[in-house]
Coordinates of C-alpha atoms in Angstrom, one line a residue:
Chain A
M1340 CA 18.1 6.7 -34.2
A1341 CA 14.6 6.6 -32.8
D1342 CA 14.5 2.9 -31.9
K1343 CA 17.1 1.6 -29.5
N1344 CA 16.8 -2.0 -30.7
I1345 CA 20.0 -3.8 -30.1
L1346 CA 20.0 -5.9 -33.3
L1347 CA 18.2 -3.9 -36.0
S1348 CA 18.2 -0.1 -36.2
E1349 CA 14.9 -0.2 -38.0
G1350 CA 13.1 -2.0 -35.2
E1351 CA 12.0 -4.7 -37.7
L1352 CA 13.0 -7.6 -35.5
L1353 CA 10.1 -9.7 -34.4
V1354 CA 10.2 -10.2 -30.7
S1355 CA 8.2 -12.2 -28.2
S1356 CA 5.3 -10.7 -26.3
S1357 CA 5.8 -8.0 -23.7
P1358 CA 7.1 -7.0 -21.2
H1359 CA 10.4 -6.1 -22.7
I1360 CA 13.5 -4.8 -21.2
R1361 CA 15.0 -2.1 -23.2
A1362 CA 18.8 -2.0 -23.4
E1363 CA 20.6 1.2 -23.8
E1364 CA 23.0 -0.3 -26.3
T1365 CA 22.7 0.7 -29.9
V1366 CA 24.4 -0.7 -33.0
D1367 CA 26.5 2.5 -33.0
W1368 CA 27.6 2.1 -29.4
L1369 CA 28.5 -1.6 -29.9
M1370 CA 30.4 -1.0 -33.1
W1371 CA 32.5 1.8 -31.6
Q1372 CA 33.2 -0.4 -28.6
V1373 CA 34.6 -3.0 -31.0
V1374 CA 36.7 -0.2 -32.7
I1375 CA 38.1 0.8 -29.3
A1376 CA 38.9 -2.9 -28.5
L1377 CA 40.7 -3.2 -31.8
L1378 CA 42.9 -0.2 -31.1
P1379 CA 45.6 -2.0 -29.0
A1380 CA 46.1 -4.5 -31.9
A1381 CA 46.2 -1.7 -34.4
I1382 CA 48.8 0.2 -32.4
S1383 CA 51.0 -2.9 -32.0
S1384 CA 50.7 -3.5 -35.7
V1385 CA 51.9 0.0 -36.5
Y1386 CA 54.8 -0.5 -34.0
F1387 CA 55.9 -3.9 -35.4
F1388 CA 55.2 -3.3 -39.2
G1389 CA 55.5 0.4 -39.6
F1390 CA 53.4 3.1 -41.1
R1391 CA 52.5 1.0 -44.1
S1392 CA 50.3 -0.9 -41.7
L1393 CA 48.5 2.3 -40.7
F1394 CA 48.1 3.2 -44.3
L1395 CA 46.5 -0.1 -45.2
M1396 CA 44.1 0.1 -42.2
V1397 CA 43.0 3.6 -43.1
L1398 CA 42.5 2.5 -46.7
G1399 CA 40.5 -0.5 -45.6
V1400 CA 38.2 1.5 -43.4
A1401 CA 37.7 4.3 -45.9
T1402 CA 37.0 1.9 -48.8
A1403 CA 34.5 -0.1 -46.7
V1404 CA 32.6 3.0 -45.6
L1405 CA 32.6 4.6 -49.0
T1406 CA 31.4 1.3 -50.6
E1407 CA 28.6 1.0 -48.0
A1408 CA 27.4 4.6 -48.8
A1409 CA 27.7 4.1 -52.5
V1410 CA 25.8 0.8 -52.6
E1411 CA 23.1 2.1 -50.3
K1412 CA 22.7 5.2 -52.3
A1413 CA 22.5 3.2 -55.6
L1414 CA 19.8 0.9 -54.1
G1415 CA 17.9 3.8 -52.6
K1416 CA 18.3 2.6 -49.1
E1417 CA 19.0 4.6 -45.9
I1418 CA 22.7 5.4 -45.6
T1419 CA 23.9 3.6 -42.5
I1420 CA 27.6 4.3 -42.5
K1421 CA 27.4 6.1 -39.1
D1422 CA 26.6 2.9 -37.3
G1423 CA 30.3 1.9 -37.6
S1424 CA 29.7 -1.6 -38.9
A1425 CA 31.3 -0.9 -42.2
A1426 CA 34.3 0.7 -40.5
V1427 CA 34.8 -2.4 -38.3
T1428 CA 34.6 -4.7 -41.4
G1429 CA 37.2 -2.5 -43.2
L1430 CA 39.5 -2.6 -40.2
L1431 CA 39.2 -6.3 -39.7
L1432 CA 39.8 -6.9 -43.4
A1433 CA 43.0 -4.8 -43.2
F1434 CA 44.0 -6.9 -40.1
N1435 CA 43.9 -9.9 -42.4
V1436 CA 46.5 -8.8 -45.0
P1437 CA 50.2 -8.7 -44.5
A1438 CA 52.0 -5.3 -44.4
N1439 CA 53.6 -5.9 -47.9
A1440 CA 50.3 -6.4 -49.6
P1441 CA 49.6 -4.1 -52.5
W1442 CA 47.2 -1.3 -51.7
W1443 CA 44.6 -2.4 -54.3
L1444 CA 44.3 -5.8 -52.5
V1445 CA 42.8 -4.0 -49.5
V1446 CA 40.6 -1.8 -51.7
L1447 CA 39.2 -4.8 -53.6
G1448 CA 38.8 -6.9 -50.5
A1449 CA 36.8 -4.1 -48.7
I1450 CA 34.6 -3.6 -51.8
F1451 CA 33.9 -7.4 -52.0
A1452 CA 33.2 -7.6 -48.2
I1453 CA 30.6 -4.7 -48.3
A1454 CA 29.1 -4.8 -51.8
V1455 CA 29.0 -8.6 -52.3
V1456 CA 28.9 -10.3 -48.9
K1457 CA 27.0 -7.7 -46.9
Q1458 CA 24.8 -5.5 -49.2
T1459 CA 23.8 -8.1 -51.8
F1460 CA 22.2 -10.1 -49.0
G1461 CA 20.4 -7.1 -47.5
G1462 CA 22.9 -5.1 -45.4
L1463 CA 23.6 -5.3 -41.7
G1464 CA 21.9 -8.2 -40.0
Y1465 CA 21.2 -10.2 -43.2
N1466 CA 24.7 -11.4 -44.3
F1467 CA 25.0 -15.1 -43.4
V1468 CA 28.8 -15.2 -43.3
N1469 CA 31.3 -12.8 -41.8
P1470 CA 32.1 -10.1 -44.5
A1471 CA 35.7 -9.5 -43.6
L1472 CA 36.5 -13.2 -43.4
T1473 CA 34.7 -14.0 -46.7
A1474 CA 36.7 -11.2 -48.3
R1475 CA 39.9 -12.7 -47.0
A1476 CA 38.9 -16.1 -48.4
F1477 CA 38.2 -14.4 -51.8
L1478 CA 41.5 -12.6 -51.8
L1479 CA 43.3 -15.8 -50.8
A1480 CA 41.7 -17.6 -53.7
A1481 CA 42.2 -14.7 -56.2
W1482 CA 45.7 -13.6 -55.4
P1483 CA 47.4 -16.4 -53.4
Q1484 CA 50.8 -14.9 -54.1
Y1485 CA 50.1 -12.1 -51.5
L1486 CA 48.3 -14.0 -48.8
A1487 CA 50.1 -17.3 -48.6
G1488 CA 53.8 -17.9 -48.1
N1489 CA 56.2 -15.5 -46.5
F1490 CA 55.0 -12.5 -44.6
P1491 CA 56.9 -9.5 -43.5
L1492 CA 58.9 -10.0 -40.2
P1493 CA 58.4 -7.3 -37.6
L1494 CA 60.8 -4.4 -37.2
D1495 CA 62.5 -5.4 -40.4
T1496 CA 62.2 -5.1 -44.1
I1497 CA 62.7 -8.8 -45.0
T1498 CA 60.0 -11.5 -45.2
G1499 CA 60.0 -14.8 -43.6
A1500 CA 57.8 -17.8 -42.7
T1501 CA 55.0 -17.5 -40.1
P1502 CA 55.4 -19.5 -36.9
L1503 CA 52.6 -21.9 -37.9
A1504 CA 54.1 -22.5 -41.3
I1505 CA 57.4 -23.5 -39.5
L1506 CA 55.5 -25.6 -37.0
D1507 CA 53.6 -27.2 -39.9
G1508 CA 56.9 -28.1 -41.6
T1509 CA 56.0 -26.3 -44.8
A1510 CA 58.6 -23.7 -44.3
A1511 CA 62.1 -23.6 -42.9
G1512 CA 63.1 -21.4 -40.0
T1513 CA 63.4 -21.3 -36.2
L1514 CA 60.4 -21.0 -34.0
P1515 CA 60.1 -17.7 -32.2
S1516 CA 60.0 -17.8 -28.4
Y1517 CA 56.7 -17.7 -26.4
L1518 CA 57.4 -14.1 -25.3
D1519 CA 57.8 -13.0 -28.9
L1520 CA 54.6 -14.8 -29.8
F1521 CA 52.7 -13.2 -26.9
L1522 CA 53.9 -9.7 -27.6
G1523 CA 53.5 -10.0 -31.4
N1524 CA 57.1 -9.9 -32.5
V1525 CA 56.6 -12.5 -35.2
G1526 CA 55.7 -12.6 -38.9
G1527 CA 52.0 -12.6 -39.9
V1528 CA 49.2 -10.5 -41.2
L1529 CA 48.7 -7.0 -39.7
G1530 CA 46.2 -7.7 -36.8
E1531 CA 47.0 -11.2 -35.7
T1532 CA 50.5 -11.2 -34.3
S1533 CA 50.1 -9.6 -30.9
A1534 CA 48.2 -12.0 -28.6
L1535 CA 48.7 -9.5 -25.8
A1536 CA 47.0 -6.6 -27.6
L1537 CA 44.1 -8.8 -28.8
L1538 CA 43.6 -10.2 -25.4
V1539 CA 43.4 -6.7 -23.9
G1540 CA 40.8 -5.8 -26.5
G1541 CA 38.9 -9.0 -26.1
L1542 CA 38.7 -8.8 -22.3
Y1543 CA 37.6 -5.2 -22.6
L1544 CA 34.7 -6.4 -24.9
I1545 CA 33.7 -9.1 -22.4
W1546 CA 33.9 -6.6 -19.5
Q1547 CA 31.7 -4.2 -21.4
K1548 CA 29.3 -7.2 -22.1
V1549 CA 29.7 -6.5 -25.9
I1550 CA 30.6 -10.1 -26.5
D1551 CA 29.7 -13.3 -24.7
W1552 CA 32.7 -15.0 -23.0
R1553 CA 31.4 -18.4 -24.2
T1554 CA 32.4 -18.3 -27.9
P1555 CA 36.1 -17.3 -27.4
V1556 CA 36.6 -19.5 -24.3
A1557 CA 35.1 -22.5 -26.1
F1558 CA 37.1 -21.8 -29.3
I1559 CA 40.5 -21.3 -27.6
G1560 CA 39.9 -24.1 -25.1
T1561 CA 39.0 -26.6 -27.8
V1562 CA 42.1 -25.6 -29.8
A1563 CA 44.3 -26.0 -26.7
V1564 CA 42.9 -29.4 -25.7
L1565 CA 43.0 -30.8 -29.2
S1566 CA 46.5 -29.5 -30.1
W1567 CA 47.7 -30.8 -26.8
A1568 CA 46.2 -34.2 -27.5
F1569 CA 47.1 -34.6 -31.2
G1570 CA 49.7 -31.9 -32.0
G1571 CA 52.8 -33.8 -30.8
N1572 CA 55.1 -36.1 -32.6
G1573 CA 55.6 -38.4 -29.6
G1574 CA 52.0 -39.8 -29.4
L1575 CA 48.9 -38.6 -27.6
F1576 CA 49.1 -35.6 -25.2
T1577 CA 52.6 -34.5 -26.3
G1578 CA 51.5 -31.4 -28.3
D1579 CA 52.3 -27.8 -27.3
P1580 CA 48.9 -26.2 -26.6
L1581 CA 50.3 -22.8 -25.6
Y1582 CA 52.1 -22.4 -28.9
H1583 CA 49.0 -23.3 -30.8
V1584 CA 46.9 -20.8 -28.8
L1585 CA 49.4 -17.9 -29.2
A1586 CA 50.3 -18.4 -32.8
G1587 CA 48.4 -17.5 -35.9
G1588 CA 45.0 -15.8 -36.0
L1589 CA 43.3 -17.6 -33.2
M1590 CA 43.1 -14.7 -30.8
L1591 CA 41.8 -12.3 -33.5
G1592 CA 39.3 -14.9 -34.8
A1593 CA 38.1 -16.0 -31.4
F1594 CA 37.5 -12.6 -29.9
F1595 CA 36.6 -10.4 -32.9
M1596 CA 35.3 -12.6 -35.7
A1597 CA 33.6 -15.7 -34.1
T1598 CA 31.6 -13.3 -31.9
D1599 CA 30.1 -11.3 -34.8
Y1600 CA 26.5 -10.7 -33.8
V1601 CA 25.1 -11.3 -37.3
T1602 CA 26.8 -14.6 -38.0
S1603 CA 27.0 -16.4 -34.7
P1604 CA 24.2 -18.1 -32.7
V1605 CA 22.1 -16.1 -30.2
T1606 CA 21.5 -18.9 -27.7
P1607 CA 24.2 -19.5 -25.0
K1608 CA 24.5 -23.2 -25.7
G1609 CA 24.6 -22.4 -29.4
R1610 CA 27.6 -20.1 -28.8
L1611 CA 29.4 -22.8 -26.9
G1612 CA 28.8 -25.3 -29.7
F1613 CA 29.9 -22.6 -32.2
G1614 CA 33.2 -22.1 -30.4
V1615 CA 33.9 -25.8 -30.0
G1616 CA 33.1 -26.4 -33.7
C1617 CA 35.5 -23.6 -34.7
G1618 CA 38.2 -25.1 -32.5
I1619 CA 37.8 -28.6 -34.0
I1620 CA 38.0 -27.3 -37.6
T1621 CA 40.9 -25.0 -36.8
V1622 CA 42.9 -27.9 -35.3
L1623 CA 41.9 -30.2 -38.2
I1624 CA 43.2 -27.8 -40.7
R1625 CA 46.4 -26.8 -38.8
L1626 CA 47.5 -30.4 -38.0
W1627 CA 46.3 -32.3 -41.1
G1628 CA 45.1 -29.8 -43.7
G1629 CA 46.9 -28.2 -46.6
Y1630 CA 47.1 -24.8 -45.0
P1631 CA 49.2 -23.9 -42.0
E1632 CA 46.3 -21.9 -40.5
G1633 CA 42.6 -22.7 -40.3
V1634 CA 41.0 -20.1 -38.1
S1635 CA 39.3 -18.1 -40.9
Y1636 CA 37.9 -21.2 -42.7
S1637 CA 36.7 -22.7 -39.4
I1638 CA 34.7 -19.6 -38.6
L1639 CA 33.2 -19.4 -42.1
L1640 CA 32.2 -23.0 -42.0
M1641 CA 30.6 -22.6 -38.6
N1642 CA 28.8 -19.5 -39.8
L1643 CA 26.9 -21.7 -42.3
L1644 CA 25.8 -24.0 -39.4
V1645 CA 24.4 -21.2 -37.2
P1646 CA 20.8 -21.8 -38.2
F1647 CA 21.1 -25.4 -37.2
L1648 CA 22.9 -24.6 -33.9
E1649 CA 20.1 -22.2 -33.0
R1650 CA 17.4 -24.7 -33.9
W1651 CA 19.0 -27.4 -31.7
T1652 CA 19.6 -25.1 -28.8
V1653 CA 16.2 -23.4 -28.5
P1654 CA 15.9 -22.7 -24.7
R1655 CA 13.1 -24.3 -22.9
V1656 CA 10.1 -22.0 -22.5
Y1657 CA 9.2 -21.6 -18.8
G1658 CA 6.2 -23.9 -18.0
T1659 CA 6.6 -26.2 -21.0
K1660 CA 8.2 -29.6 -21.1
S1661 CA 10.8 -29.4 -23.8
A1662 CA 11.6 -26.9 -26.5
Q1663 CA 10.1 -27.5 -29.9
A1664 CA 12.1 -26.1 -32.8
Chain B
M742 CA 6.5 -16.8 -89.8
K743 CA 6.0 -14.6 -86.7
K744 CA 5.2 -17.7 -84.7
L745 CA 8.5 -19.2 -85.6
W746 CA 10.4 -16.1 -84.6
N747 CA 8.5 -16.2 -81.2
I748 CA 9.5 -19.8 -80.7
F749 CA 13.1 -18.9 -81.6
F750 CA 13.5 -15.9 -79.3
N751 CA 11.6 -17.6 -76.5
G752 CA 14.7 -19.8 -75.9
I753 CA 17.1 -16.9 -76.1
I754 CA 15.4 -14.4 -73.7
N755 CA 12.2 -15.3 -72.0
E756 CA 13.0 -19.0 -71.3
N757 CA 16.7 -18.9 -71.6
P758 CA 17.6 -22.3 -70.2
T759 CA 20.6 -21.2 -68.2
L760 CA 19.6 -17.7 -67.1
R761 CA 15.8 -18.0 -66.7
L762 CA 14.9 -21.6 -66.3
V763 CA 18.2 -22.3 -64.5
I764 CA 18.3 -25.9 -65.6
G765 CA 21.3 -28.0 -66.8
M766 CA 23.7 -26.0 -64.7
C767 CA 26.5 -28.5 -64.6
A768 CA 28.2 -27.5 -67.9
P769 CA 27.6 -23.7 -67.6
L770 CA 29.4 -23.7 -64.2
A771 CA 32.1 -26.2 -65.1
V772 CA 33.3 -25.3 -68.6
T773 CA 33.1 -21.5 -68.7
T774 CA 36.7 -21.0 -67.6
T775 CA 37.5 -19.8 -71.1
V776 CA 35.4 -18.3 -73.9
A777 CA 36.6 -21.0 -76.4
N778 CA 35.4 -23.8 -74.1
G779 CA 32.0 -22.2 -73.6
F780 CA 31.6 -21.6 -77.3
W781 CA 32.4 -25.2 -78.4
M782 CA 30.3 -26.6 -75.6
G783 CA 27.5 -24.4 -77.0
V784 CA 28.1 -25.7 -80.5
A785 CA 27.8 -29.3 -79.4
V786 CA 24.6 -28.5 -77.6
I787 CA 23.2 -26.7 -80.6
F788 CA 23.8 -29.7 -82.8
V789 CA 22.4 -32.3 -80.3
L790 CA 19.3 -30.3 -79.2
T791 CA 18.3 -29.3 -82.8
A792 CA 18.8 -32.8 -84.2
S793 CA 17.1 -34.6 -81.3
N794 CA 14.2 -32.2 -81.4
I795 CA 13.7 -32.9 -85.1
L796 CA 13.9 -36.7 -84.8
I797 CA 11.7 -36.9 -81.7
S798 CA 9.1 -34.6 -83.3
A799 CA 9.1 -36.8 -86.4
L800 CA 8.7 -39.9 -84.3
R801 CA 6.1 -38.4 -81.9
K802 CA 3.1 -40.2 -83.4
I803 CA 4.6 -43.7 -83.4
V804 CA 6.3 -43.7 -80.0
P805 CA 4.2 -45.5 -77.4
D806 CA 3.5 -43.2 -74.5
Q807 CA 4.7 -45.6 -71.8
I808 CA 8.2 -46.0 -73.1
R809 CA 8.8 -42.5 -74.6
I810 CA 11.5 -41.5 -72.1
P811 CA 13.8 -44.4 -72.9
I812 CA 13.3 -43.7 -76.6
F813 CA 14.1 -40.0 -76.2
V814 CA 17.3 -41.0 -74.3
V815 CA 18.4 -43.3 -77.1
V816 CA 17.9 -40.6 -79.6
I817 CA 19.7 -38.0 -77.5
A818 CA 22.6 -40.5 -76.8
T819 CA 23.0 -41.1 -80.5
F820 CA 23.4 -37.5 -81.4
T821 CA 25.6 -36.9 -78.3
T822 CA 28.0 -39.6 -79.5
V823 CA 28.1 -38.0 -82.9
A824 CA 28.9 -34.6 -81.3
D825 CA 31.5 -36.1 -79.0
L826 CA 33.4 -37.9 -81.8
S827 CA 33.1 -34.9 -84.2
L828 CA 34.4 -32.5 -81.7
K829 CA 37.3 -34.8 -81.0
A830 CA 38.1 -34.8 -84.7
I831 CA 37.7 -31.0 -85.3
Q832 CA 39.0 -29.5 -82.1
P833 CA 41.0 -32.2 -80.2
D834 CA 42.5 -29.6 -77.7
I835 CA 39.1 -28.2 -76.8
H836 CA 37.7 -31.7 -76.6
A837 CA 40.4 -32.7 -74.1
K838 CA 39.6 -29.6 -72.0
L839 CA 35.8 -30.2 -72.0
G840 CA 36.5 -33.7 -71.0
V841 CA 33.5 -35.5 -69.6
F842 CA 31.1 -32.7 -70.1
V843 CA 30.5 -33.4 -73.8
P844 CA 29.3 -37.0 -73.2
L845 CA 27.3 -35.6 -70.3
I846 CA 25.1 -33.7 -72.7
V847 CA 23.1 -36.9 -72.9
V848 CA 21.9 -36.3 -69.3
N849 CA 21.6 -32.6 -69.7
C850 CA 18.1 -31.8 -68.6
I851 CA 17.6 -29.0 -71.2
I852 CA 17.6 -31.6 -74.0
L853 CA 15.2 -34.0 -72.3
A854 CA 13.0 -31.1 -71.1
R855 CA 12.6 -29.8 -74.7
A856 CA 11.9 -33.3 -76.0
E857 CA 9.3 -33.9 -73.4
A858 CA 7.8 -30.4 -73.2
F859 CA 8.0 -29.3 -76.9
A860 CA 9.2 -31.7 -79.5
S861 CA 6.8 -34.6 -78.6
K862 CA 3.8 -32.2 -79.0
N863 CA 4.7 -30.0 -81.9
N864 CA 5.5 -30.4 -85.6
V865 CA 9.0 -30.9 -87.0
L866 CA 9.6 -27.3 -88.1
D867 CA 8.5 -25.8 -84.9
S868 CA 10.6 -28.3 -82.9
A869 CA 13.7 -27.6 -85.0
V870 CA 13.3 -23.8 -84.4
D871 CA 12.7 -24.4 -80.7
G872 CA 15.8 -26.6 -80.3
M873 CA 17.9 -24.0 -82.1
G874 CA 16.6 -21.1 -80.1
M875 CA 17.1 -22.9 -76.8
A876 CA 20.6 -24.1 -77.7
I877 CA 21.6 -20.6 -78.9
G878 CA 20.3 -19.1 -75.7
F879 CA 22.4 -21.7 -73.8
T880 CA 25.4 -20.8 -75.9
L881 CA 25.0 -17.1 -75.4
A882 CA 24.7 -17.5 -71.7
L883 CA 27.9 -19.6 -71.6
I884 CA 29.8 -17.1 -73.7
L885 CA 28.6 -14.3 -71.4
L886 CA 29.6 -16.2 -68.2
A887 CA 32.9 -17.2 -69.8
T888 CA 33.7 -13.7 -70.9
I889 CA 33.4 -12.3 -67.4
R890 CA 35.4 -15.2 -65.9
E891 CA 38.2 -15.3 -68.5
V892 CA 38.7 -11.5 -68.6
L893 CA 38.8 -11.2 -64.8
G894 CA 40.4 -14.5 -64.0
N895 CA 43.1 -14.5 -66.8
G896 CA 43.1 -11.1 -68.4
T897 CA 42.3 -12.6 -71.8
W898 CA 39.3 -13.1 -74.1
W899 CA 39.4 -16.2 -76.3
G900 CA 43.1 -16.3 -75.6
I901 CA 43.7 -12.7 -76.7
R902 CA 45.1 -10.4 -74.0
V903 CA 42.5 -7.6 -73.4
L904 CA 43.7 -6.2 -70.1
P905 CA 47.1 -4.5 -69.7
A906 CA 50.0 -6.7 -68.6
G907 CA 50.1 -4.9 -65.3
F908 CA 46.7 -6.4 -64.4
E909 CA 47.0 -9.2 -61.9
P910 CA 44.3 -11.7 -62.7
A911 CA 41.9 -12.8 -59.9
I912 CA 42.4 -16.5 -60.1
V913 CA 39.3 -17.1 -58.1
M914 CA 37.2 -16.1 -61.1
I915 CA 38.2 -19.2 -63.0
L916 CA 37.8 -21.4 -59.9
P917 CA 34.3 -22.8 -58.9
P918 CA 33.6 -20.0 -56.4
G919 CA 34.0 -17.4 -59.1
A920 CA 31.5 -19.3 -61.3
F921 CA 28.8 -19.2 -58.6
V922 CA 29.4 -15.5 -57.7
C923 CA 29.3 -14.6 -61.4
L924 CA 26.2 -16.6 -62.1
G925 CA 24.4 -15.2 -59.1
Y926 CA 25.0 -11.6 -60.3
L927 CA 23.9 -12.5 -63.9
L928 CA 20.7 -14.1 -62.7
G929 CA 20.0 -11.1 -60.4
G930 CA 20.9 -8.6 -63.1
L931 CA 18.6 -10.2 -65.7
N932 CA 15.7 -10.3 -63.1
L933 CA 16.3 -6.6 -62.5
L934 CA 16.3 -5.8 -66.2
T935 CA 13.1 -7.7 -66.8
G936 CA 11.5 -6.4 -63.7
K937 CA 10.9 -9.9 -62.3
T938 CA 12.1 -9.3 -58.7
G939 CA 10.7 -10.9 -55.6
E940 CA 8.4 -8.0 -55.0
N941 CA 6.3 -8.6 -58.1

């Protein structure tokens, strides 16, 4: 790639006047960093849910990459599968299905994510919502029998309710311990169960400066505070924030999906606002909504607000009074 | 004769109200969950649009300009009531499923648009042909949309199973999001076929 532009491989991005600092990061480098950061969660998923999990992940990545190549070829565009963005989308999509999902669910989801959500709007950098999450929402609306209800329990062949469904009162069962939640020894979709593995990957990305700490910290912090304040039965501030933070898809969403470059704000304040907004919507859905889990919809809804967040948080230009949007 | 054909086909292809003008989108998105619903909705619109175009064209010289819109609406409302009650008599099941969308034909902007833009300026025969062409274009668009949605969302076409029993229908296609995704691709596809993309 000739141009080392961080956001667009084509160098089409309009930037302010010189001088510029050239970063060494390329889209390729960033995306492969994300893949590395997802590896702990992938390995824990194979450990807890078996080789079927590996099969679904490989299938998701392969379908996403093939779809990207096929659509770009059909539209006469440059083939950009080597930048790894399609692979990340495929892997994240596979992370969003349970281990007992039929194989065609992953295939159709990956095709929808790449062909409809990403390439229809112009490819990498132009999609306005996260492809993997939109595909998850599509699959959930299309085949709810596979994505709602009971999920496979780890190290076992039976299915059971997820911790959040039990907490929500929509399913019977005993709540797993904090340690099981932290390690990932609970029911759920492939990539969400192990808070430990996701935390390791997320911290690696922050250390490598691939993602900004603001979005995940604001997201998880908001969920913790609001679930502590309103999550209990005994009145204000009797909720269990630790449980709400460790359970469900919060870690996966906060570190790997809310930080998607294309669909999150570029301004630091905008990222804080984005994280807080995701946290509020997540808690609203978890505590009072119809679904036990709200992370995916919260990120999708906030994706739609990104242009406004960016307009409201334009940084002050040095030497001027206030920023004009 | 050639002029009449042009007027007729104008509504079906070049100025298809649903797929080219993109007006009156409430019914196309809401009732196309099954092909039968889409077809009967189309039949109701064919009747109302043709009849109102004929009457408005016949009255065009005696209607005072200042109050033409209220008069058009009264004419359209009359025929909509006729269509509503007739459908209730002929197809009570379909009528129940279409619900409020048959009475809502009265505020469908395709009907008023043709009254204002065509029937109030042209003779009765031309107006009748225009109304029919536009309404048939509307009906064909509804059937196309409903075909995609019913086949993918339910595995059937007009209630007849067309996909094997092993096919697990994508329920999203008969929900509102499916309607929007489907419509988006139809509009884009038609623009691609006719070469009217943003670049031109």
